[in-house]
GROMACS .gro file of C-alpha atoms in nm:
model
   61
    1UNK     CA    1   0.000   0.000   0.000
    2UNK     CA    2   0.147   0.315  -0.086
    3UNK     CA    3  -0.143   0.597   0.013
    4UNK     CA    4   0.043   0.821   0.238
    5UNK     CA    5  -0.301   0.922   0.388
    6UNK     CA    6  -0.358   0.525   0.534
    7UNK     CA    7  -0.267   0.576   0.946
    8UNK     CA    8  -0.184   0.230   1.006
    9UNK     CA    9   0.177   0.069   1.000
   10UNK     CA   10   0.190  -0.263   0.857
   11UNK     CA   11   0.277  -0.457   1.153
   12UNK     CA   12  -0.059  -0.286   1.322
   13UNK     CA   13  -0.330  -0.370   1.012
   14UNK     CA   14  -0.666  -0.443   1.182
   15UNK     CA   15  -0.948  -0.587   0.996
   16UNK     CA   16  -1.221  -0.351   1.005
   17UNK     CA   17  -1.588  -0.428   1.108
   18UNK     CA   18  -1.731  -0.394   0.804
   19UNK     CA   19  -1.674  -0.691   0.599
   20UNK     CA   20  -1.866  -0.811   0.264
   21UNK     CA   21  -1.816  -1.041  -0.058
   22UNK     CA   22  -1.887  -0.902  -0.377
   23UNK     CA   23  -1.843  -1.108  -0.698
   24UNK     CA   24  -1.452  -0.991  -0.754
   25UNK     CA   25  -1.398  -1.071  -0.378
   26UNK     CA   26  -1.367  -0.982  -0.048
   27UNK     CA   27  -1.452  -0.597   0.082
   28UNK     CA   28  -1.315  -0.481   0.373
   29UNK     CA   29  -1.496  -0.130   0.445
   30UNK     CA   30  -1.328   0.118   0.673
   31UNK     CA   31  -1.523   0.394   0.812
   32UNK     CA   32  -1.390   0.758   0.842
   33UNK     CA   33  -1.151   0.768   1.068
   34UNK     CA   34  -1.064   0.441   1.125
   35UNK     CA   35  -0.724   0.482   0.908
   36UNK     CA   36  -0.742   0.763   0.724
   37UNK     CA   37  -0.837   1.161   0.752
   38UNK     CA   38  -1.220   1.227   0.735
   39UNK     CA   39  -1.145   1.429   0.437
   40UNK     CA   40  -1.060   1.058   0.253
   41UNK     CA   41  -1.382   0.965   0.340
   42UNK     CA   42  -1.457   0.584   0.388
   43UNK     CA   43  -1.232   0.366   0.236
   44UNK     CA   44  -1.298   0.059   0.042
   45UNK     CA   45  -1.045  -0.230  -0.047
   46UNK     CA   46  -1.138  -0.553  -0.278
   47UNK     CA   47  -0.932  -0.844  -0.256
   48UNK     CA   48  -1.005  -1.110  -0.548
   49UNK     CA   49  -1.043  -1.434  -0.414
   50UNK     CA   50  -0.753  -1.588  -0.624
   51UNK     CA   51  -0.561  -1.409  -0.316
   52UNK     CA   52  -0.746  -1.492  -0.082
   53UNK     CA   53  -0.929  -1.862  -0.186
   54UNK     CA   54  -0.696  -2.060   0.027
   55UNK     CA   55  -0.741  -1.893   0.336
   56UNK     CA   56  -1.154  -1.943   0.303
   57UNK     CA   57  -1.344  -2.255   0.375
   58UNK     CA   58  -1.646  -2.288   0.081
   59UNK     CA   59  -1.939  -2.444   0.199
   60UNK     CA   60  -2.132  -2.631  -0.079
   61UNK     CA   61  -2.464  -2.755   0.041
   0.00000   0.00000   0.00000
């Protein structure tokens, strides 16, 4: 990550609470605040699943 703005070291990354799946991936939603300026507003990452598919558990019923 190279934003300047992000207020977290890399060592200290947090998941935030607000976590969703999307058809690219997973969303991790930060609110303002949480690691960023409130001018930045909320941020938003998307992680494709091909990074994160063997760290999840699929449930086929």
């Amino acid at each position: 990550m190279t934003d300047k703005s992000i207020l977290f070291e890399p060592e200290s990354f947090t998941l935030p609470e607000n976590i969703g799946i999307s058809e690219e991936g997973i969303i991790l939603l930060y609110n303002t605040y949480e690691i960023a300026p409130y001018a930045s507003g909320i941020i938003e990452f998307t992680i494709p699943f091909e990074k994160v598919k063997s760290y999840l558990i699929f449930n086929s019923f």
